[in-house]
């Protein structure tokens, strides 16, 4: 049997009529299953999902199904699918997503042409990071038509991030052999995607990337709709503590703000380079942009300070703190007046004295 190019893994748990059926139908409709394969892993659903999947498996095409006897959680269920995968590339796809025509091509192309990309994800309508875009009037009935305009205008455009939402994520199959499977210690779910992204960055020195020319519709929230408010936050806190123990820090709200700032900065710079001139409308934003960045760093420090258990700064914040120090040095000491130079040196001296006393 010919080796498939991509193994698409869909993990299911109930929600057949609200999510799963629509997701799988969209994948079958908009994916060439003669060249790729679809693997569906069910985490012991109690509705009609198992019967639907058995019928699906008997239909023509490269569709395989695994029915778990108990709920193995997000990491465990996806790991089951990964072990079954035969493709050169693997895509993990939530069952509360809808895929449009041509959705798979940009994900594969990014991994084939950019060796520095370790993970690739699409833009979407529902996410907690820079992947979320607001396209006016978009809904699950018209998303293909509206999103196609955006993705066609952004062919080949992508950017690095520190976190990808795993509602849809693509990777090379060999990556699993290099850094291991998703961490099943996270149980039912939450934080295993952040953990996996960090492992890719640390162990492979590769970046998670968001592709502007790929859109996947995300209904959102299907995985935890059966949880009560208290159970949800108990699981969140449990996995947060495990993530902290494993990596030495936790993501906070300011990390997301810094990530959005970095994305906007790249887009402003690209606009300026493309036009070759500074439009007054853009200039009014740019002249305030540096101060905005300083405020974000101050917000980060203020938010982090009460968290005595969490002394380590996230990789994202470290990067921008270094960048800000360089810019202050350039502005105040290299390009500044004699008075600015003197004040800069006094500030450095005060900072060093304060650090010394804090260590005592």
PDB file of N, CA, C and O in Angstrom, residues 93-142:
ATOM      1  N   UNK A  93      -6.142  17.184  14.644  1.00  0.00           N
ATOM      2  CA  UNK A  93      -7.292  18.030  14.337  1.00  0.00           C
ATOM      3  C   UNK A  93      -8.408  17.778  15.341  1.00  0.00           C
ATOM      4  O   UNK A  93      -8.856  16.643  15.503  1.00  0.00           O
ATOM      5  N   UNK A  94      -8.842  18.839  16.021  1.00  0.00           N
ATOM      6  CA  UNK A  94      -9.953  18.699  16.964  1.00  0.00           C
ATOM      7  C   UNK A  94     -11.249  18.341  16.247  1.00  0.00           C
ATOM      8  O   UNK A  94     -11.463  18.723  15.089  1.00  0.00           O
ATOM      9  N   UNK A  95     -12.141  17.681  16.954  1.00  0.00           N
ATOM     10  CA  UNK A  95     -13.418  17.306  16.344  1.00  0.00           C
ATOM     11  C   UNK A  95     -14.411  18.463  16.296  1.00  0.00           C
ATOM     12  O   UNK A  95     -15.512  18.321  15.760  1.00  0.00           O
ATOM     13  N   UNK A  96     -14.033  19.627  16.851  1.00  0.00           N
ATOM     14  CA  UNK A  96     -14.919  20.802  16.755  1.00  0.00           C
ATOM     15  C   UNK A  96     -14.386  21.805  15.739  1.00  0.00           C
ATOM     16  O   UNK A  96     -14.527  23.024  15.898  1.00  0.00           O
ATOM     17  N   UNK A  97     -13.765  21.292  14.676  1.00  0.00           N
ATOM     18  CA  UNK A  97     -13.250  22.140  13.600  1.00  0.00           C
ATOM     19  C   UNK A  97     -13.933  21.798  12.286  1.00  0.00           C
ATOM     20  O   UNK A  97     -14.508  20.719  12.118  1.00  0.00           O
ATOM     21  N   UNK A  98     -13.842  22.730  11.347  1.00  0.00           N
ATOM     22  CA  UNK A  98     -14.319  22.519   9.980  1.00  0.00           C
ATOM     23  C   UNK A  98     -13.199  22.939   9.037  1.00  0.00           C
ATOM     24  O   UNK A  98     -12.634  24.025   9.186  1.00  0.00           O
ATOM     25  N   UNK A  99     -12.875  22.075   8.070  1.00  0.00           N
ATOM     26  CA  UNK A  99     -11.782  22.362   7.153  1.00  0.00           C
ATOM     27  C   UNK A  99     -12.321  22.781   5.787  1.00  0.00           C
ATOM     28  O   UNK A  99     -13.227  22.147   5.262  1.00  0.00           O
ATOM     29  N   UNK A 100     -11.762  23.841   5.199  1.00  0.00           N
ATOM     30  CA  UNK A 100     -12.196  24.274   3.867  1.00  0.00           C
ATOM     31  C   UNK A 100     -11.394  23.588   2.770  1.00  0.00           C
ATOM     32  O   UNK A 100     -10.440  22.851   3.039  1.00  0.00           O
ATOM     33  N   UNK A 101     -11.770  23.832   1.545  1.00  0.00           N
ATOM     34  CA  UNK A 101     -11.013  23.317   0.408  1.00  0.00           C
ATOM     35  C   UNK A 101      -9.590  23.861   0.443  1.00  0.00           C
ATOM     36  O   UNK A 101      -9.370  25.033   0.746  1.00  0.00           O
ATOM     37  N   UNK A 102      -8.622  22.991   0.155  1.00  0.00           N
ATOM     38  CA  UNK A 102      -7.223  23.424   0.082  1.00  0.00           C
ATOM     39  C   UNK A 102      -6.543  23.653   1.413  1.00  0.00           C
ATOM     40  O   UNK A 102      -5.441  24.193   1.464  1.00  0.00           O
ATOM     41  N   UNK A 103      -7.168  23.216   2.494  1.00  0.00           N
ATOM     42  CA  UNK A 103      -6.632  23.524   3.827  1.00  0.00           C
ATOM     43  C   UNK A 103      -5.301  22.833   4.121  1.00  0.00           C
ATOM     44  O   UNK A 103      -4.453  23.371   4.842  1.00  0.00           O
ATOM     45  N   UNK A 104      -5.080  21.650   3.557  1.00  0.00           N
ATOM     46  CA  UNK A 104      -3.914  20.841   3.912  1.00  0.00           C
ATOM     47  C   UNK A 104      -2.634  21.315   3.213  1.00  0.00           C
ATOM     48  O   UNK A 104      -1.534  21.202   3.780  1.00  0.00           O
ATOM     49  N   UNK A 105      -2.769  21.840   2.013  1.00  0.00           N
ATOM     50  CA  UNK A 105      -1.609  22.225   1.211  1.00  0.00           C
ATOM     51  C   UNK A 105      -0.646  23.179   1.899  1.00  0.00           C
ATOM     52  O   UNK A 105       0.565  22.917   1.950  1.00  0.00           O
ATOM     53  N   UNK A 106      -1.127  24.308   2.441  1.00  0.00           N
ATOM     54  CA  UNK A 106      -0.209  25.248   3.092  1.00  0.00           C
ATOM     55  C   UNK A 106       0.523  24.653   4.295  1.00  0.00           C
ATOM     56  O   UNK A 106       1.691  24.976   4.532  1.00  0.00           O
ATOM     57  N   UNK A 107      -0.133  23.775   5.048  1.00  0.00           N
ATOM     58  CA  UNK A 107       0.507  23.149   6.210  1.00  0.00           C
ATOM     59  C   UNK A 107       1.677  22.276   5.768  1.00  0.00           C
ATOM     60  O   UNK A 107       2.778  22.347   6.337  1.00  0.00           O
ATOM     61  N   UNK A 108       1.454  21.456   4.746  1.00  0.00           N
ATOM     62  CA  UNK A 108       2.510  20.585   4.232  1.00  0.00           C
ATOM     63  C   UNK A 108       3.620  21.412   3.595  1.00  0.00           C
ATOM     64  O   UNK A 108       4.817  21.165   3.806  1.00  0.00           O
ATOM     65  N   UNK A 109       3.241  22.409   2.816  1.00  0.00           N
ATOM     66  CA  UNK A 109       4.229  23.243   2.119  1.00  0.00           C
ATOM     67  C   UNK A 109       5.156  23.955   3.101  1.00  0.00           C
ATOM     68  O   UNK A 109       6.372  24.049   2.866  1.00  0.00           O
ATOM     69  N   UNK A 110       4.601  24.447   4.203  1.00  0.00           N
ATOM     70  CA  UNK A 110       5.427  25.149   5.189  1.00  0.00           C
ATOM     71  C   UNK A 110       6.482  24.222   5.778  1.00  0.00           C
ATOM     72  O   UNK A 110       7.648  24.603   5.954  1.00  0.00           O
ATOM     73  N   UNK A 111       6.096  22.987   6.085  1.00  0.00           N
ATOM     74  CA  UNK A 111       7.030  22.030   6.664  1.00  0.00           C
ATOM     75  C   UNK A 111       8.045  21.531   5.638  1.00  0.00           C
ATOM     76  O   UNK A 111       9.198  21.231   5.984  1.00  0.00           O
ATOM     77  N   UNK A 112       7.629  21.448   4.379  1.00  0.00           N
ATOM     78  CA  UNK A 112       8.543  20.982   3.330  1.00  0.00           C
ATOM     79  C   UNK A 112       9.589  22.026   2.964  1.00  0.00           C
ATOM     80  O   UNK A 112      10.732  21.676   2.651  1.00  0.00           O
ATOM     81  N   UNK A 113       9.227  23.296   2.998  1.00  0.00           N
ATOM     82  CA  UNK A 113      10.107  24.345   2.481  1.00  0.00           C
ATOM     83  C   UNK A 113      10.838  25.137   3.561  1.00  0.00           C
ATOM     84  O   UNK A 113      11.762  25.879   3.241  1.00  0.00           O
ATOM     85  N   UNK A 114      10.444  24.993   4.813  1.00  0.00           N
ATOM     86  CA  UNK A 114      11.086  25.765   5.884  1.00  0.00           C
ATOM     87  C   UNK A 114      11.559  24.827   6.991  1.00  0.00           C
ATOM     88  O   UNK A 114      10.794  24.503   7.911  1.00  0.00           O
ATOM     89  N   UNK A 115      12.813  24.399   6.945  1.00  0.00           N
ATOM     90  CA  UNK A 115      13.310  23.449   7.955  1.00  0.00           C
ATOM     91  C   UNK A 115      13.329  24.007   9.365  1.00  0.00           C
ATOM     92  O   UNK A 115      13.376  23.246  10.333  1.00  0.00           O
ATOM     93  N   UNK A 116      13.287  25.341   9.500  1.00  0.00           N
ATOM     94  CA  UNK A 116      13.275  25.950  10.840  1.00  0.00           C
ATOM     95  C   UNK A 116      11.894  25.920  11.485  1.00  0.00           C
ATOM     96  O   UNK A 116      11.758  26.235  12.669  1.00  0.00           O
ATOM     97  N   UNK A 117      10.861  25.541  10.728  1.00  0.00           N
ATOM     98  CA  UNK A 117       9.517  25.406  11.293  1.00  0.00           C
ATOM     99  C   UNK A 117       9.360  23.982  11.827  1.00  0.00           C
ATOM    100  O   UNK A 117       9.517  23.009  11.092  1.00  0.00           O
ATOM    101  N   UNK A 118       9.056  23.867  13.118  1.00  0.00           N
ATOM    102  CA  UNK A 118       8.860  22.559  13.724  1.00  0.00           C
ATOM    103  C   UNK A 118       7.405  22.147  13.795  1.00  0.00           C
ATOM    104  O   UNK A 118       7.072  20.965  13.693  1.00  0.00           O
ATOM    105  N   UNK A 119       6.527  23.140  13.981  1.00  0.00           N
ATOM    106  CA  UNK A 119       5.084  22.921  14.047  1.00  0.00           C
ATOM    107  C   UNK A 119       4.403  24.014  13.231  1.00  0.00           C
ATOM    108  O   UNK A 119       4.858  25.164  13.247  1.00  0.00           O
ATOM    109  N   UNK A 120       3.333  23.668  12.553  1.00  0.00           N
ATOM    110  CA  UNK A 120       2.611  24.653  11.750  1.00  0.00           C
ATOM    111  C   UNK A 120       1.130  24.605  12.090  1.00  0.00           C
ATOM    112  O   UNK A 120       0.547  23.525  12.202  1.00  0.00           O
ATOM    113  N   UNK A 121       0.544  25.785  12.257  1.00  0.00           N
ATOM    114  CA  UNK A 121      -0.879  25.877  12.561  1.00  0.00           C
ATOM    115  C   UNK A 121      -1.548  26.961  11.734  1.00  0.00           C
ATOM    116  O   UNK A 121      -0.882  27.884  11.257  1.00  0.00           O
ATOM    117  N   UNK A 122      -2.860  26.884  11.537  1.00  0.00           N
ATOM    118  CA  UNK A 122      -3.591  27.863  10.739  1.00  0.00           C
ATOM    119  C   UNK A 122      -4.041  29.063  11.566  1.00  0.00           C
ATOM    120  O   UNK A 122      -3.946  29.061  12.794  1.00  0.00           O
ATOM    121  N   UNK A 123      -4.545  30.083  10.880  1.00  0.00           N
ATOM    122  CA  UNK A 123      -5.313  31.123  11.561  1.00  0.00           C
ATOM    123  C   UNK A 123      -6.738  30.602  11.711  1.00  0.00           C
ATOM    124  O   UNK A 123      -7.147  29.651  11.041  1.00  0.00           O
ATOM    125  N   UNK A 124      -7.490  31.245  12.592  1.00  0.00           N
ATOM    126  CA  UNK A 124      -8.822  30.730  12.893  1.00  0.00           C
ATOM    127  C   UNK A 124      -9.698  31.834  13.467  1.00  0.00           C
ATOM    128  O   UNK A 124      -9.236  32.944  13.726  1.00  0.00           O
ATOM    129  N   UNK A 125     -10.946  31.506  13.714  1.00  0.00           N
ATOM    130  CA  UNK A 125     -11.893  32.447  14.306  1.00  0.00           C
ATOM    131  C   UNK A 125     -11.957  32.325  15.824  1.00  0.00           C
ATOM    132  O   UNK A 125     -12.491  33.199  16.509  1.00  0.00           O
ATOM    133  N   UNK A 126     -11.401  31.231  16.394  1.00  0.00           N
ATOM    134  CA  UNK A 126     -11.536  30.986  17.833  1.00  0.00           C
ATOM    135  C   UNK A 126     -10.231  30.400  18.370  1.00  0.00           C
ATOM    136  O   UNK A 126      -9.900  29.242  18.101  1.00  0.00           O
ATOM    137  N   UNK A 127      -9.467  31.219  19.104  1.00  0.00           N
ATOM    138  CA  UNK A 127      -8.216  30.775  19.725  1.00  0.00           C
ATOM    139  C   UNK A 127      -7.815  31.799  20.768  1.00  0.00           C
ATOM    140  O   UNK A 127      -8.283  32.944  20.745  1.00  0.00           O
ATOM    141  N   UNK A 128      -6.923  31.403  21.663  1.00  0.00           N
ATOM    142  CA  UNK A 128      -6.480  32.299  22.728  1.00  0.00           C
ATOM    143  C   UNK A 128      -5.124  32.907  22.466  1.00  0.00           C
ATOM    144  O   UNK A 128      -4.455  33.355  23.398  1.00  0.00           O
ATOM    145  N   UNK A 129      -4.704  32.945  21.200  1.00  0.00           N
ATOM    146  CA  UNK A 129      -3.412  33.537  20.865  1.00  0.00           C
ATOM    147  C   UNK A 129      -3.506  34.267  19.531  1.00  0.00           C
ATOM    148  O   UNK A 129      -4.601  34.556  19.049  1.00  0.00           O
ATOM    149  N   UNK A 130      -2.332  34.543  18.917  1.00  0.00           N
ATOM    150  CA  UNK A 130      -2.301  35.347  17.687  1.00  0.00           C
ATOM    151  C   UNK A 130      -2.899  34.632  16.488  1.00  0.00           C
ATOM    152  O   UNK A 130      -2.995  35.221  15.403  1.00  0.00           O
ATOM    153  N   UNK A 131      -3.281  33.382  16.644  1.00  0.00           N
ATOM    154  CA  UNK A 131      -3.917  32.666  15.535  1.00  0.00           C
ATOM    155  C   UNK A 131      -5.325  33.188  15.255  1.00  0.00           C
ATOM    156  O   UNK A 131      -5.841  33.018  14.153  1.00  0.00           O
ATOM    157  N   UNK A 132      -5.926  33.806  16.248  1.00  0.00           N
ATOM    158  CA  UNK A 132      -7.303  34.278  16.076  1.00  0.00           C
ATOM    159  C   UNK A 132      -7.327  35.544  15.232  1.00  0.00           C
ATOM    160  O   UNK A 132      -6.603  36.502  15.489  1.00  0.00           O
ATOM    161  N   UNK A 133      -8.161  35.543  14.197  1.00  0.00           N
ATOM    162  CA  UNK A 133      -8.370  36.733  13.379  1.00  0.00           C
ATOM    163  C   UNK A 133      -9.872  37.017  13.320  1.00  0.00           C
ATOM    164  O   UNK A 133     -10.691  36.104  13.410  1.00  0.00           O
ATOM    165  N   UNK A 134     -10.209  38.279  13.175  1.00  0.00           N
ATOM    166  CA  UNK A 134     -11.606  38.693  13.129  1.00  0.00           C
ATOM    167  C   UNK A 134     -11.970  39.029  11.698  1.00  0.00           C
ATOM    168  O   UNK A 134     -11.530  40.047  11.152  1.00  0.00           O
ATOM    169  N   UNK A 135     -12.747  38.152  11.055  1.00  0.00           N
ATOM    170  CA  UNK A 135     -13.228  38.395   9.699  1.00  0.00           C
ATOM    171  C   UNK A 135     -14.714  38.704   9.781  1.00  0.00           C
ATOM    172  O   UNK A 135     -15.509  37.847  10.172  1.00  0.00           O
ATOM    173  N   UNK A 136     -15.069  39.901   9.432  1.00  0.00           N
ATOM    174  CA  UNK A 136     -16.439  40.397   9.633  1.00  0.00           C
ATOM    175  C   UNK A 136     -17.475  39.527   8.922  1.00  0.00           C
ATOM    176  O   UNK A 136     -17.342  39.203   7.744  1.00  0.00           O
ATOM    177  N   UNK A 137     -18.504  39.145   9.688  1.00  0.00           N
ATOM    178  CA  UNK A 137     -19.619  38.393   9.125  1.00  0.00           C
ATOM    179  C   UNK A 137     -19.385  36.906   9.004  1.00  0.00           C
ATOM    180  O   UNK A 137     -20.259  36.166   8.536  1.00  0.00           O
ATOM    181  N   UNK A 138     -18.229  36.417   9.439  1.00  0.00           N
ATOM    182  CA  UNK A 138     -17.901  35.001   9.258  1.00  0.00           C
ATOM    183  C   UNK A 138     -18.686  34.115  10.217  1.00  0.00           C
ATOM    184  O   UNK A 138     -18.825  34.431  11.396  1.00  0.00           O
ATOM    185  N   UNK A 139     -19.210  33.000   9.701  1.00  0.00           N
ATOM    186  CA  UNK A 139     -19.859  31.991  10.528  1.00  0.00           C
ATOM    187  C   UNK A 139     -19.602  30.617   9.915  1.00  0.00           C
ATOM    188  O   UNK A 139     -18.936  30.516   8.873  1.00  0.00           O
ATOM    189  N   UNK A 140     -20.128  29.575  10.519  1.00  0.00           N
ATOM    190  CA  UNK A 140     -19.803  28.233  10.045  1.00  0.00           C
ATOM    191  C   UNK A 140     -20.414  27.915   8.686  1.00  0.00           C
ATOM    192  O   UNK A 140     -19.977  26.977   8.009  1.00  0.00           O
ATOM    193  N   UNK A 141     -21.420  28.686   8.274  1.00  0.00           N
ATOM    194  CA  UNK A 141     -22.023  28.460   6.958  1.00  0.00           C
ATOM    195  C   UNK A 141     -21.215  29.137   5.835  1.00  0.00           C
ATOM    196  O   UNK A 141     -21.127  28.614   4.724  1.00  0.00           O
ATOM    197  N   UNK A 142     -20.632  30.295   6.114  1.00  0.00           N
ATOM    198  CA  UNK A 142     -19.987  31.060   5.035  1.00  0.00           C
ATOM    199  C   UNK A 142     -18.476  31.170   5.187  1.00  0.00           C
ATOM    200  O   UNK A 142     -17.822  31.893   4.431  1.00  0.00           O
TER     201      UNK A 142
END
